[in-house]
mmCIF file of C-alpha atoms in Angstrom:
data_model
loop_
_atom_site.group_PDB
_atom_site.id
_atom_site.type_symbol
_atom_site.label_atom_id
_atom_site.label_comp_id
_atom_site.label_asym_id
_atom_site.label_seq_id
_atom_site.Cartn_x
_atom_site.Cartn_y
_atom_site.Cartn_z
ATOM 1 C CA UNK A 304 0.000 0.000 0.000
ATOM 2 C CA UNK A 305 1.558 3.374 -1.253
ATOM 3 C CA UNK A 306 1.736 5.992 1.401
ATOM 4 C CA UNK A 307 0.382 9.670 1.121
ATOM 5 C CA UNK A 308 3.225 12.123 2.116
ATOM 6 C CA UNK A 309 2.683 15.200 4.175
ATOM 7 C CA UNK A 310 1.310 18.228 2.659
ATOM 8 C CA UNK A 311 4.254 20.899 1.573
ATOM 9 C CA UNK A 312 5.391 23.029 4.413
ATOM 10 C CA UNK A 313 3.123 26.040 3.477
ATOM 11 C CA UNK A 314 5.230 29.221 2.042
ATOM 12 C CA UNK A 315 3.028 31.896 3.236
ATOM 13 C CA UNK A 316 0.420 32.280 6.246
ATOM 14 C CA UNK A 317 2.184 32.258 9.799
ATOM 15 C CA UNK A 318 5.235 30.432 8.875
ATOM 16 C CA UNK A 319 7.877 33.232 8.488
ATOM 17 C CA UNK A 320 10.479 32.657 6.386
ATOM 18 C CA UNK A 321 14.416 33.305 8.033
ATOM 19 C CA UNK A 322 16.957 34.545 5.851
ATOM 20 C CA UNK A 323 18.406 32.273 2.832
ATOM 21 C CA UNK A 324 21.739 32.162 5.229
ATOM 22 C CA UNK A 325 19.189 29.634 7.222
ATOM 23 C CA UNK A 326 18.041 27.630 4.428
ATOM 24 C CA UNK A 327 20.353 25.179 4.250
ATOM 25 C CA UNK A 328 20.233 21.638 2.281
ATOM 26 C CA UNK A 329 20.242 18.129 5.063
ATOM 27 C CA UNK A 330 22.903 16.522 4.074
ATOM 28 C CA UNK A 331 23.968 12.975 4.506
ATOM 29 C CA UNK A 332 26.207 12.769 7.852
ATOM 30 C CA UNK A 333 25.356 14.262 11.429
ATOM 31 C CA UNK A 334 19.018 18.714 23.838
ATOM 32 C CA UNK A 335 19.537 19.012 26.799
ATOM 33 C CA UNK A 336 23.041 18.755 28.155
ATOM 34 C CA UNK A 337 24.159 14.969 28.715
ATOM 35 C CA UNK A 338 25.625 15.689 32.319
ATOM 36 C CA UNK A 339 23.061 17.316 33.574
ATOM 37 C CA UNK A 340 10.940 13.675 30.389
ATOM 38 C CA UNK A 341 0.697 10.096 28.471
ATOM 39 C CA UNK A 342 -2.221 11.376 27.374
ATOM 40 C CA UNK A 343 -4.232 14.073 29.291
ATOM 41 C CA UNK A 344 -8.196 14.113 28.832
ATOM 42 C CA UNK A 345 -10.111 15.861 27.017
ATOM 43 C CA UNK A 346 -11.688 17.471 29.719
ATOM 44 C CA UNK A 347 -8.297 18.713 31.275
ATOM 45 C CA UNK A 348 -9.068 22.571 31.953
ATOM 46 C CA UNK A 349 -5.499 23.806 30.126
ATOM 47 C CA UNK A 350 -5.739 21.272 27.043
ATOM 48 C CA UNK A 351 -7.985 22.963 24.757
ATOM 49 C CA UNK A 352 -8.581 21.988 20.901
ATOM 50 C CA UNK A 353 -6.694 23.521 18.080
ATOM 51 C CA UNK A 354 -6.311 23.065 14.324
ATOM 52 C CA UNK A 355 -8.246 21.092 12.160
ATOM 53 C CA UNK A 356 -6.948 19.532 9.376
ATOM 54 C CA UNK A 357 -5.622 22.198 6.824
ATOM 55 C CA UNK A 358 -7.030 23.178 3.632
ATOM 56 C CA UNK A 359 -4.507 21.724 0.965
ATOM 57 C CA UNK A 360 -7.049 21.584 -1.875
ATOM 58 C CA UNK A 361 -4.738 21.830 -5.088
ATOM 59 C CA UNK A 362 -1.391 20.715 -3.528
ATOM 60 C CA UNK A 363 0.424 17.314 -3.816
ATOM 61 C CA UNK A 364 -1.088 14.558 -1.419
ATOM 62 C CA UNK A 365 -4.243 16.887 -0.689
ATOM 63 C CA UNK A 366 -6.595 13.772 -0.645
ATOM 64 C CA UNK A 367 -8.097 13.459 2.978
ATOM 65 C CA UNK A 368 -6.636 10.997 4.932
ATOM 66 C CA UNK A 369 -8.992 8.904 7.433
ATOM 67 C CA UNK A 370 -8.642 9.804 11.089
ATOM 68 C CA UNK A 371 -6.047 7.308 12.765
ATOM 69 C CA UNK A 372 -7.388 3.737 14.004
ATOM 70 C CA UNK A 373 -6.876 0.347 15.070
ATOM 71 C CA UNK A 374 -6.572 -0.793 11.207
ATOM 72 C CA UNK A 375 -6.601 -4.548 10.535
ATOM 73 C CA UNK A 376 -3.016 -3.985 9.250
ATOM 74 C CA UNK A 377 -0.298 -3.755 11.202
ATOM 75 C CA UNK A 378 2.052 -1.213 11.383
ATOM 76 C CA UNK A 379 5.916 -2.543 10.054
ATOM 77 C CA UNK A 380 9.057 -0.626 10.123
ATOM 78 C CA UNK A 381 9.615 -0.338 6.350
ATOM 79 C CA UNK A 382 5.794 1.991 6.545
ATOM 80 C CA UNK A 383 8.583 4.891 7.399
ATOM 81 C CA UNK A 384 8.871 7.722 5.080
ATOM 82 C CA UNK A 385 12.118 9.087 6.204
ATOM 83 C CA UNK A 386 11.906 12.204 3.685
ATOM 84 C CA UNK A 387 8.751 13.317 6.581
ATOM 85 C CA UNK A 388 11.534 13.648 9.133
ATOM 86 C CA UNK A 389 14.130 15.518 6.607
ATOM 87 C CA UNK A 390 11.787 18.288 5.579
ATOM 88 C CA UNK A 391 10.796 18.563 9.261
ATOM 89 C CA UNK A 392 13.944 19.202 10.353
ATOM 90 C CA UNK A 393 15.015 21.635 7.132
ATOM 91 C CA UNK A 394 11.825 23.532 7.592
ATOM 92 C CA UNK A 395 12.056 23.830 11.659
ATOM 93 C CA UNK A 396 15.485 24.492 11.724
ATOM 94 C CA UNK A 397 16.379 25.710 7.836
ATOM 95 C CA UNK A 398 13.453 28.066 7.628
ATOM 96 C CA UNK A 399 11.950 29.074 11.724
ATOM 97 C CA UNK A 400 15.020 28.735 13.097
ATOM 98 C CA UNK A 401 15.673 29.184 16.979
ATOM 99 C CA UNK A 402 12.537 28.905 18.576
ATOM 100 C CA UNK A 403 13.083 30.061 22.132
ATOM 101 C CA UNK A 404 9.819 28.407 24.178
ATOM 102 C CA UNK A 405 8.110 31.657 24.625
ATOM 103 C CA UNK A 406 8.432 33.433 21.641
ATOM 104 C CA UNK A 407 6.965 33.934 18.011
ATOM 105 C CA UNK A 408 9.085 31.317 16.469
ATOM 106 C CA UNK A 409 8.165 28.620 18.802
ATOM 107 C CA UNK A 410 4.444 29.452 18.222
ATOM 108 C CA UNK A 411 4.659 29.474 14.478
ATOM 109 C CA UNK A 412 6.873 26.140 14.831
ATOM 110 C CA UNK A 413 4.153 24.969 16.777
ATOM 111 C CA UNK A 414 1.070 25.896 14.272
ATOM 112 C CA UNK A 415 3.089 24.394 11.473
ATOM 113 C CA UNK A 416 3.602 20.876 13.792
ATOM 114 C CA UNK A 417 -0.477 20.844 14.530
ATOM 115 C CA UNK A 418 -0.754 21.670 11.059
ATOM 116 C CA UNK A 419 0.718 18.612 10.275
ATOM 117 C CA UNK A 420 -0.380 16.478 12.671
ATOM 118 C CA UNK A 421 -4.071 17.065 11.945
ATOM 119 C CA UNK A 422 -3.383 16.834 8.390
ATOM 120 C CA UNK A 423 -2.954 12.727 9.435
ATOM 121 C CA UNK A 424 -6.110 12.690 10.407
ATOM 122 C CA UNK A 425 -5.184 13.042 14.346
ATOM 123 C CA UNK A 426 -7.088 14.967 16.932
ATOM 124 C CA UNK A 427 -4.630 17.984 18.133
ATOM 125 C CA UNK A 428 -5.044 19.896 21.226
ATOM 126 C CA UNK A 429 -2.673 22.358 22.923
ATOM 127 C CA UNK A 430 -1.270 22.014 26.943
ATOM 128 C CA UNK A 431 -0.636 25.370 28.202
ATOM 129 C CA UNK A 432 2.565 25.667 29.718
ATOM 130 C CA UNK A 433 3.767 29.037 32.378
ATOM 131 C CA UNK A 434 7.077 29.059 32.088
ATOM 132 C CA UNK A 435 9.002 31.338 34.323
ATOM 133 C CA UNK A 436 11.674 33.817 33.802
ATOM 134 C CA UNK A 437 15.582 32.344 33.606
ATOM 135 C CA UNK A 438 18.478 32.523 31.771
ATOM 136 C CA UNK A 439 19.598 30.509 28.157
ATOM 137 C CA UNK A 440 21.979 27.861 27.864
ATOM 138 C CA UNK A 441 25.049 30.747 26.975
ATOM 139 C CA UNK A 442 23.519 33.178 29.963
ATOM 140 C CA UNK A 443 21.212 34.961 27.895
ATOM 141 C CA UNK A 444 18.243 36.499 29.891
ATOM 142 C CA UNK A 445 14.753 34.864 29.373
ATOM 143 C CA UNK A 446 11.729 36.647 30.084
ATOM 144 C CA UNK A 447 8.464 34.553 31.688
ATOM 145 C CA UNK A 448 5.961 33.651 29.337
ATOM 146 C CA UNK A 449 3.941 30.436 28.066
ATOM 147 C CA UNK A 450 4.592 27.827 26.197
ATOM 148 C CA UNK A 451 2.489 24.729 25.205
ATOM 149 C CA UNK A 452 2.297 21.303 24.475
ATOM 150 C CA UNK A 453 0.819 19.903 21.484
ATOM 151 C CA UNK A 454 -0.792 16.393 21.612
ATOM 152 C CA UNK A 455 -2.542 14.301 18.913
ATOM 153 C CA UNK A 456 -4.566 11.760 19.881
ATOM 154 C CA UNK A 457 -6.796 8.768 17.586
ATOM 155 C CA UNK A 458 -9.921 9.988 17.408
ATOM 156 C CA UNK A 459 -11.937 8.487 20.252
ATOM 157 C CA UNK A 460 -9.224 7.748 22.397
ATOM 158 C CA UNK A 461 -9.944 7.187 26.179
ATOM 159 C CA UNK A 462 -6.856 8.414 28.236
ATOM 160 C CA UNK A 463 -7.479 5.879 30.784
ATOM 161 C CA UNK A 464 -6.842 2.537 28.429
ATOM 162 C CA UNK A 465 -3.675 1.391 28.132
ATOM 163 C CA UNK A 466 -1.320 3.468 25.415
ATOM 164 C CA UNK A 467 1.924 4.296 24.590
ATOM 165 C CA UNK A 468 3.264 8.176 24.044
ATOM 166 C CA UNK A 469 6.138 8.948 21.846
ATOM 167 C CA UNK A 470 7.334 12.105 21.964
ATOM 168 C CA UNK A 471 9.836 14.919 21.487
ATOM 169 C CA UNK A 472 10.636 18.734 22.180
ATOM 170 C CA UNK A 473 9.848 21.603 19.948
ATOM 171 C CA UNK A 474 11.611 23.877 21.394
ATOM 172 C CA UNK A 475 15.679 25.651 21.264
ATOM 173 C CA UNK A 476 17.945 27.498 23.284
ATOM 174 C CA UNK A 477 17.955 31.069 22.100
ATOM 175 C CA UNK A 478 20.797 31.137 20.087
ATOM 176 C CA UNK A 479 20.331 27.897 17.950
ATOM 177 C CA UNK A 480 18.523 27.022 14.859
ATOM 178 C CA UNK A 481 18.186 23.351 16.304
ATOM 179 C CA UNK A 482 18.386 20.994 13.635
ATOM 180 C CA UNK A 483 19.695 18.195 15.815
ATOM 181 C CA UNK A 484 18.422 19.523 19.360
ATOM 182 C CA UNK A 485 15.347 18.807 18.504
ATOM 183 C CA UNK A 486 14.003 19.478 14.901
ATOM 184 C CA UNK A 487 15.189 15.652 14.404
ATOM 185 C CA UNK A 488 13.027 14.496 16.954
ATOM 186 C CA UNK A 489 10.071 16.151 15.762
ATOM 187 C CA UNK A 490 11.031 15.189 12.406
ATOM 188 C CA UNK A 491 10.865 11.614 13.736
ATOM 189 C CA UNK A 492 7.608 11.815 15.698
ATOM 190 C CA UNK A 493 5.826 12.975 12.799
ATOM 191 C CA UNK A 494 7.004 10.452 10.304
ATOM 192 C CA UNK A 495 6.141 7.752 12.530
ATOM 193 C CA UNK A 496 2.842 9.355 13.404
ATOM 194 C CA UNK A 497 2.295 9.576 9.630
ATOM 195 C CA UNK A 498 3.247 5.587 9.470
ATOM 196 C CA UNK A 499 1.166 4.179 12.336
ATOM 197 C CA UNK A 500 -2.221 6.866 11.245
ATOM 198 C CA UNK A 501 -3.563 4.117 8.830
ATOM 199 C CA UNK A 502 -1.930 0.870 10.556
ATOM 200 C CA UNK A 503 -2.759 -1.374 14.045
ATOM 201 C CA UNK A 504 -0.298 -1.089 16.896
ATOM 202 C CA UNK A 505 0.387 -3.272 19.819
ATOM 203 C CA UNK A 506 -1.726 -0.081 22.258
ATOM 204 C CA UNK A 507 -2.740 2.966 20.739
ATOM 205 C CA UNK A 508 -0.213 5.777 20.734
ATOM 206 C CA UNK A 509 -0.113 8.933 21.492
ATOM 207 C CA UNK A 510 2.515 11.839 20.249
ATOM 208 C CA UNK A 511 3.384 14.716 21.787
ATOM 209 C CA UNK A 512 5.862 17.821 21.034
ATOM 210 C CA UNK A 513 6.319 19.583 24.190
ATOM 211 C CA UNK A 514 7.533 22.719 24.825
ATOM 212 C CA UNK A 515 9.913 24.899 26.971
ATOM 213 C CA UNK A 516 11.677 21.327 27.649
ATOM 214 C CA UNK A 517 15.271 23.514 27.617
ATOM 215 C CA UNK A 518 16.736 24.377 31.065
ATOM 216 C CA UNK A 519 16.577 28.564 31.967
ATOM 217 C CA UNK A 520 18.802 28.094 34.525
ATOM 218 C CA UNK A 521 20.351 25.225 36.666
ATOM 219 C CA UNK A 522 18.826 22.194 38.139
ATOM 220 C CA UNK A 523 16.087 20.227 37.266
ATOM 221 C CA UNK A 524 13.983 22.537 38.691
ATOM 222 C CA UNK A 525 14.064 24.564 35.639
ATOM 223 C CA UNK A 526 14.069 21.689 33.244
ATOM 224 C CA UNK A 527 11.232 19.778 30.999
ATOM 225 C CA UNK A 528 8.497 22.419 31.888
ATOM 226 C CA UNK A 529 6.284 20.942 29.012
ATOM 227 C CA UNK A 530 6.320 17.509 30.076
ATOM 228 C CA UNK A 531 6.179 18.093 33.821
ATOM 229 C CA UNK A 532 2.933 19.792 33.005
ATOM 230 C CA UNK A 533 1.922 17.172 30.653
ATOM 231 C CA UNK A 534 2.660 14.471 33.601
ATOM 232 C CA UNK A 535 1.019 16.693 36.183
ATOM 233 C CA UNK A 536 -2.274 16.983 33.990
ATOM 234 C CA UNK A 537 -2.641 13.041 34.226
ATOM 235 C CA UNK A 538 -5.660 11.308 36.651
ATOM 236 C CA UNK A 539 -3.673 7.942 38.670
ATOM 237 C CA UNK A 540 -5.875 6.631 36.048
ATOM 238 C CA UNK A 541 -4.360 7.924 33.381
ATOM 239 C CA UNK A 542 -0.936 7.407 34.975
ATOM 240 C CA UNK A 543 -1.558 3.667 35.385
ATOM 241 C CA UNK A 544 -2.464 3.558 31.424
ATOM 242 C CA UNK A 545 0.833 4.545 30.326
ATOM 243 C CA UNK A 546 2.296 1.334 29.544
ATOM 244 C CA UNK A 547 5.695 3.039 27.851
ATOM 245 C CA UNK A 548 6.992 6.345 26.809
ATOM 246 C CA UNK A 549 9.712 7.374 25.026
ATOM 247 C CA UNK A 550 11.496 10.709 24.331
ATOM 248 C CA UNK A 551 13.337 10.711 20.651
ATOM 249 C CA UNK A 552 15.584 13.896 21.358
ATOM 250 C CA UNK A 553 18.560 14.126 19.472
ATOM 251 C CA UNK A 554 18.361 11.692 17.340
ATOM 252 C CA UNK A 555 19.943 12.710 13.489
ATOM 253 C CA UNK A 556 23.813 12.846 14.757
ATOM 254 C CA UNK A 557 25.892 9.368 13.888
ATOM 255 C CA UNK A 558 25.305 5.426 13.252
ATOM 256 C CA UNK A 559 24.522 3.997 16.686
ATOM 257 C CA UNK A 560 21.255 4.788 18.385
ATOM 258 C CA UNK A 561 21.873 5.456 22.048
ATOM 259 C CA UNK A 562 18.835 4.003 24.153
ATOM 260 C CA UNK A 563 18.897 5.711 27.564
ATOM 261 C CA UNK A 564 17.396 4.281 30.390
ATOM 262 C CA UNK A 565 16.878 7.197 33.805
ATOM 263 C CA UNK A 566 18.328 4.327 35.891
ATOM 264 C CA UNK A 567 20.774 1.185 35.716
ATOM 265 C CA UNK A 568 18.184 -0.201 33.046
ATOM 266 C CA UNK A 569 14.479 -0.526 32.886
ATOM 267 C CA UNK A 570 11.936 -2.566 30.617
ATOM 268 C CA UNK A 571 10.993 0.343 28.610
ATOM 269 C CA UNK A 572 14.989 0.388 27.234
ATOM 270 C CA UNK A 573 15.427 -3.675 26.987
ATOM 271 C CA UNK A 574 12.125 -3.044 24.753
ATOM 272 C CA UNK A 575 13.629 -0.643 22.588
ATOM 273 C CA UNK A 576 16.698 -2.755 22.065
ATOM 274 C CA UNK A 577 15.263 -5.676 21.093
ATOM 275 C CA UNK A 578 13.224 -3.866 18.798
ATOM 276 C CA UNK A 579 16.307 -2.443 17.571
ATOM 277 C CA UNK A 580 17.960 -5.866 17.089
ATOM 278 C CA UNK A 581 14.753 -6.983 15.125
ATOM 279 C CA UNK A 582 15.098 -4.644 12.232
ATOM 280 C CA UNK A 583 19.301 -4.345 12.346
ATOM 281 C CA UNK A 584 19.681 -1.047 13.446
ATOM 282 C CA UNK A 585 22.997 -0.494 15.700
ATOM 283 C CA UNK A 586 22.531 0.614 19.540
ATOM 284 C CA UNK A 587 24.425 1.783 22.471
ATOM 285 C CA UNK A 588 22.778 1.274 25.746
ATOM 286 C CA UNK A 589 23.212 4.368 28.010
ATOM 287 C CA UNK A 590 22.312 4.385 32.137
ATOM 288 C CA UNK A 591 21.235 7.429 34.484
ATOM 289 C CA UNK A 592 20.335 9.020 31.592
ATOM 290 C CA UNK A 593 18.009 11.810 32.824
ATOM 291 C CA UNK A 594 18.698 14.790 30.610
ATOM 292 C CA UNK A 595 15.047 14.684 28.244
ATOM 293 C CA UNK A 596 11.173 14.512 28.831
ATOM 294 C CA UNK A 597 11.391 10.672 29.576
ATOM 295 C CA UNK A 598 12.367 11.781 32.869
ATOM 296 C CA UNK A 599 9.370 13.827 33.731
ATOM 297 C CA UNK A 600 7.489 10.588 33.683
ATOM 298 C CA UNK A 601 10.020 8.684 35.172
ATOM 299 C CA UNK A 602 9.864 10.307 38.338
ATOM 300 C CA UNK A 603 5.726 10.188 38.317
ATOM 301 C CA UNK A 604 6.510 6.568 38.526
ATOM 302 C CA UNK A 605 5.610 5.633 34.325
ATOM 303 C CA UNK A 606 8.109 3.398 32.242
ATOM 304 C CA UNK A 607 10.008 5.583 29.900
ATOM 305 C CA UNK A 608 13.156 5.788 28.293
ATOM 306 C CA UNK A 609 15.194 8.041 25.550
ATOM 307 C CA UNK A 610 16.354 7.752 22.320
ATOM 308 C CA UNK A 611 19.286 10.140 21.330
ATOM 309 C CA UNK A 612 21.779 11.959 22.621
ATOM 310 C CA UNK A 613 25.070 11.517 20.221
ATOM 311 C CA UNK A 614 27.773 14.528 21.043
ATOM 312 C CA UNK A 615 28.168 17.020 17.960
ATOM 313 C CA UNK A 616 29.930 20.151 18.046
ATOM 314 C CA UNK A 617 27.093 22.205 17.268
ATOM 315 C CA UNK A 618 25.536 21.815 20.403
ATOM 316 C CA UNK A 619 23.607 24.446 21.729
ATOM 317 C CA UNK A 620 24.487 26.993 19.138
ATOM 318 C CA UNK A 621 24.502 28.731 16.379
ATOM 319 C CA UNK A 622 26.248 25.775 14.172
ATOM 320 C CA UNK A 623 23.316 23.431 14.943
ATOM 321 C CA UNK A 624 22.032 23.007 11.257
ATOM 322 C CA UNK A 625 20.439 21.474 9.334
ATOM 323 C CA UNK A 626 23.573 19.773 7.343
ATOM 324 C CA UNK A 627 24.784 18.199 10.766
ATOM 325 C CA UNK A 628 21.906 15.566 10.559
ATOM 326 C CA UNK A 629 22.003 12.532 9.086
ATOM 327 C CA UNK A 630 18.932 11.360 7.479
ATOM 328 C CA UNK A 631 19.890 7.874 7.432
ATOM 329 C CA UNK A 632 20.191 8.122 11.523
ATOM 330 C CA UNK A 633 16.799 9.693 11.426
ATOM 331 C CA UNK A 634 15.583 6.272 9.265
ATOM 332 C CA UNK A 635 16.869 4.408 12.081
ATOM 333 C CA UNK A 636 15.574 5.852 14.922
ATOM 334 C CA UNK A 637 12.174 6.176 12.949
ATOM 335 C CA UNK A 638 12.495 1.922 12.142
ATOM 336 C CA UNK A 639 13.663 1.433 16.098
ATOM 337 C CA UNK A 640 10.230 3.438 17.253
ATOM 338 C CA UNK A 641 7.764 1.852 14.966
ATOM 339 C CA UNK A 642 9.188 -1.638 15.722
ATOM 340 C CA UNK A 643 8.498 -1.188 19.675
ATOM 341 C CA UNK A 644 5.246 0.321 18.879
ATOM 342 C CA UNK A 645 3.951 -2.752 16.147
ATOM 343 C CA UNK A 646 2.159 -5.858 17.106
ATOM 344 C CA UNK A 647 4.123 -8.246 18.572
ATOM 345 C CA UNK A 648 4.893 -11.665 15.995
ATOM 346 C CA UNK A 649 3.827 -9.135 13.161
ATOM 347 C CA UNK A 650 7.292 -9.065 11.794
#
């Protein structure tokens, strides 16, 4: 069955445009520091709904998809479309650029991510997110503002059955475009979203770009605001129905897929590996890895793990393009997640 790629990243509305020295090609090669993240429901009072599905009458792959399901079909790795993930990350990072959490960038980043998202066929509601004053990552000042979580859901799902959430952060420190920390992440998310939409998985899944996950100042105190809030939101219903979680942040930077685990190891990182092993792709298992949103749920006592977190020397700046990520790495990590998230014995 052919696939239907995502609609063109729109070239006029309230995506801006940043100048042609940003618009850079992904080439083939190469979030929160190393040393140092479910669903809510409907009726949460700070999730409220937010784009339909766009109008893309007269543009390549304008038919309307279905909303997402439990198909009779299950969902296999090679249903990837890697090219999703590399214009995510050349438009986020090539064309937005840095998208502090609080600013205009992050919000038009975010409209163009629920864009796509409900152009799948996925119910898309926004978390909102208070986010207090700090400083960046170089000691830049940050003023308070909000920030917000964006979360598509199946239509009809009940946030108190068992699910999985895969998710990743949407937004940058100040100074940095963010190709690798995190527009490969998001690129990720929303190629597998766009593979599993029209397929069965092992639990229903939910996907989730959070913001203001970058630290304005030190300690994890001022960490993984958007998924702290997201956790926070949850009933111990809801809680209990999170049967996994992971956090793909960093995840378009070498050949090995680090799988981090917030402790010595946990079952949410042995799944990921052996789902790994099943379709050939290369790992490195990593312990006390607590630097992304898979810690947020961690500590609320979910099962949650990372993907990601390779060192490049654009870190946290301005050199964080989108030529340092490789899209074959981004195929990977995209194979990795939809194996974990198919039927088991489906191949």
């Amino acid at each position: 069955m052919s696939r239907r790629p995502l609609p063109a990243p729109p070239t006029t509305g309230r995506v801006a445009v940043a100048p042609a020295m940003l618009t850079l090609v992904l080439a083939l090669g190469a979030c929160s520091d190393d040393s140092a993240r479910p669903a809510p429901a409907p009726s949460s009072p700070s999730l409220t709904p937010t784009s339909q599905p766009p109008t893309t009458e007269g543009t390549p792959g304008s038919t309307s998809r279905p909303s997402p399901s439990m198909s009779s079909e299950p969902v296999a790795p090679g249903d990837l479309d890697r090219s999703t993930a590399v214009r995510t990350v050349r438009h986020l990072a090539g064309r937005i650029g840095p998208r502090e959490a609080t600013g205009p960038s992050f919000r038009r980043a975010a409209d163009w991510v629920s864009d796509r998202f409900a152009a799948m066929g996925y119910d898309v509601s926004r978390q909102r997110i208070d986010v207090p004053a700090g400083v960046s990552w170089q000691g830049a000042p940050l003023a308070a503002g909000r920030s917000a979580n964006l979360v598509a859901t199946p239509t009809g799902f009940d946030t108190s059955a068992p699910h999985l959430v895969v998710g990743a952060h949407l937004d940058t420190v100040s100074q940095a475009p963010g190709a690798e920390d995190n527009a490969s992440g998001v690129g990720v998310v929303l190629a597998v979203a766009e593979a599993v939409a029209d397929r069965r998985t092992r639990l229903p899944v939910v996907f989730v770009a959070f913001g203001a996950e970058e630290p304005r100042g030190p300690g994890d105190d001022l960490h993984h605001f958007g998924s702290r809030e997201y956790v926070a939101s949850l009933t111990p219903a809801e809680r209990r129905a999170v049967r996994g979680m992971v956090s793909l942040d960093r995840v378009g930077v070498g050949t090995v897929v680090p799988v981090g685990s917030a402790a010595e190891s946990d079952p949410v990182q042995q799944d990921l590996l052996a789902a790994a092993r099943r379709v050939g792709v290369p790992t490195v298992p990593e312990a006390d890895e607590r630097s992304s949103d898979h810690w947020s749920f961690v500590k609320a006592g979910m099962p949650a793990a990372r993907l990601g977190s390779t060192p490049y020397a654009g870190y946290h700046s301005a050199q964080d393009v989108p030529a340092v990520v490789s899209p074959g790495q981004l195929e990977r990590v995209g194979r990795t997640v939809i194996a974990w998230l198919a039927p088991r014995g489906s191949g």
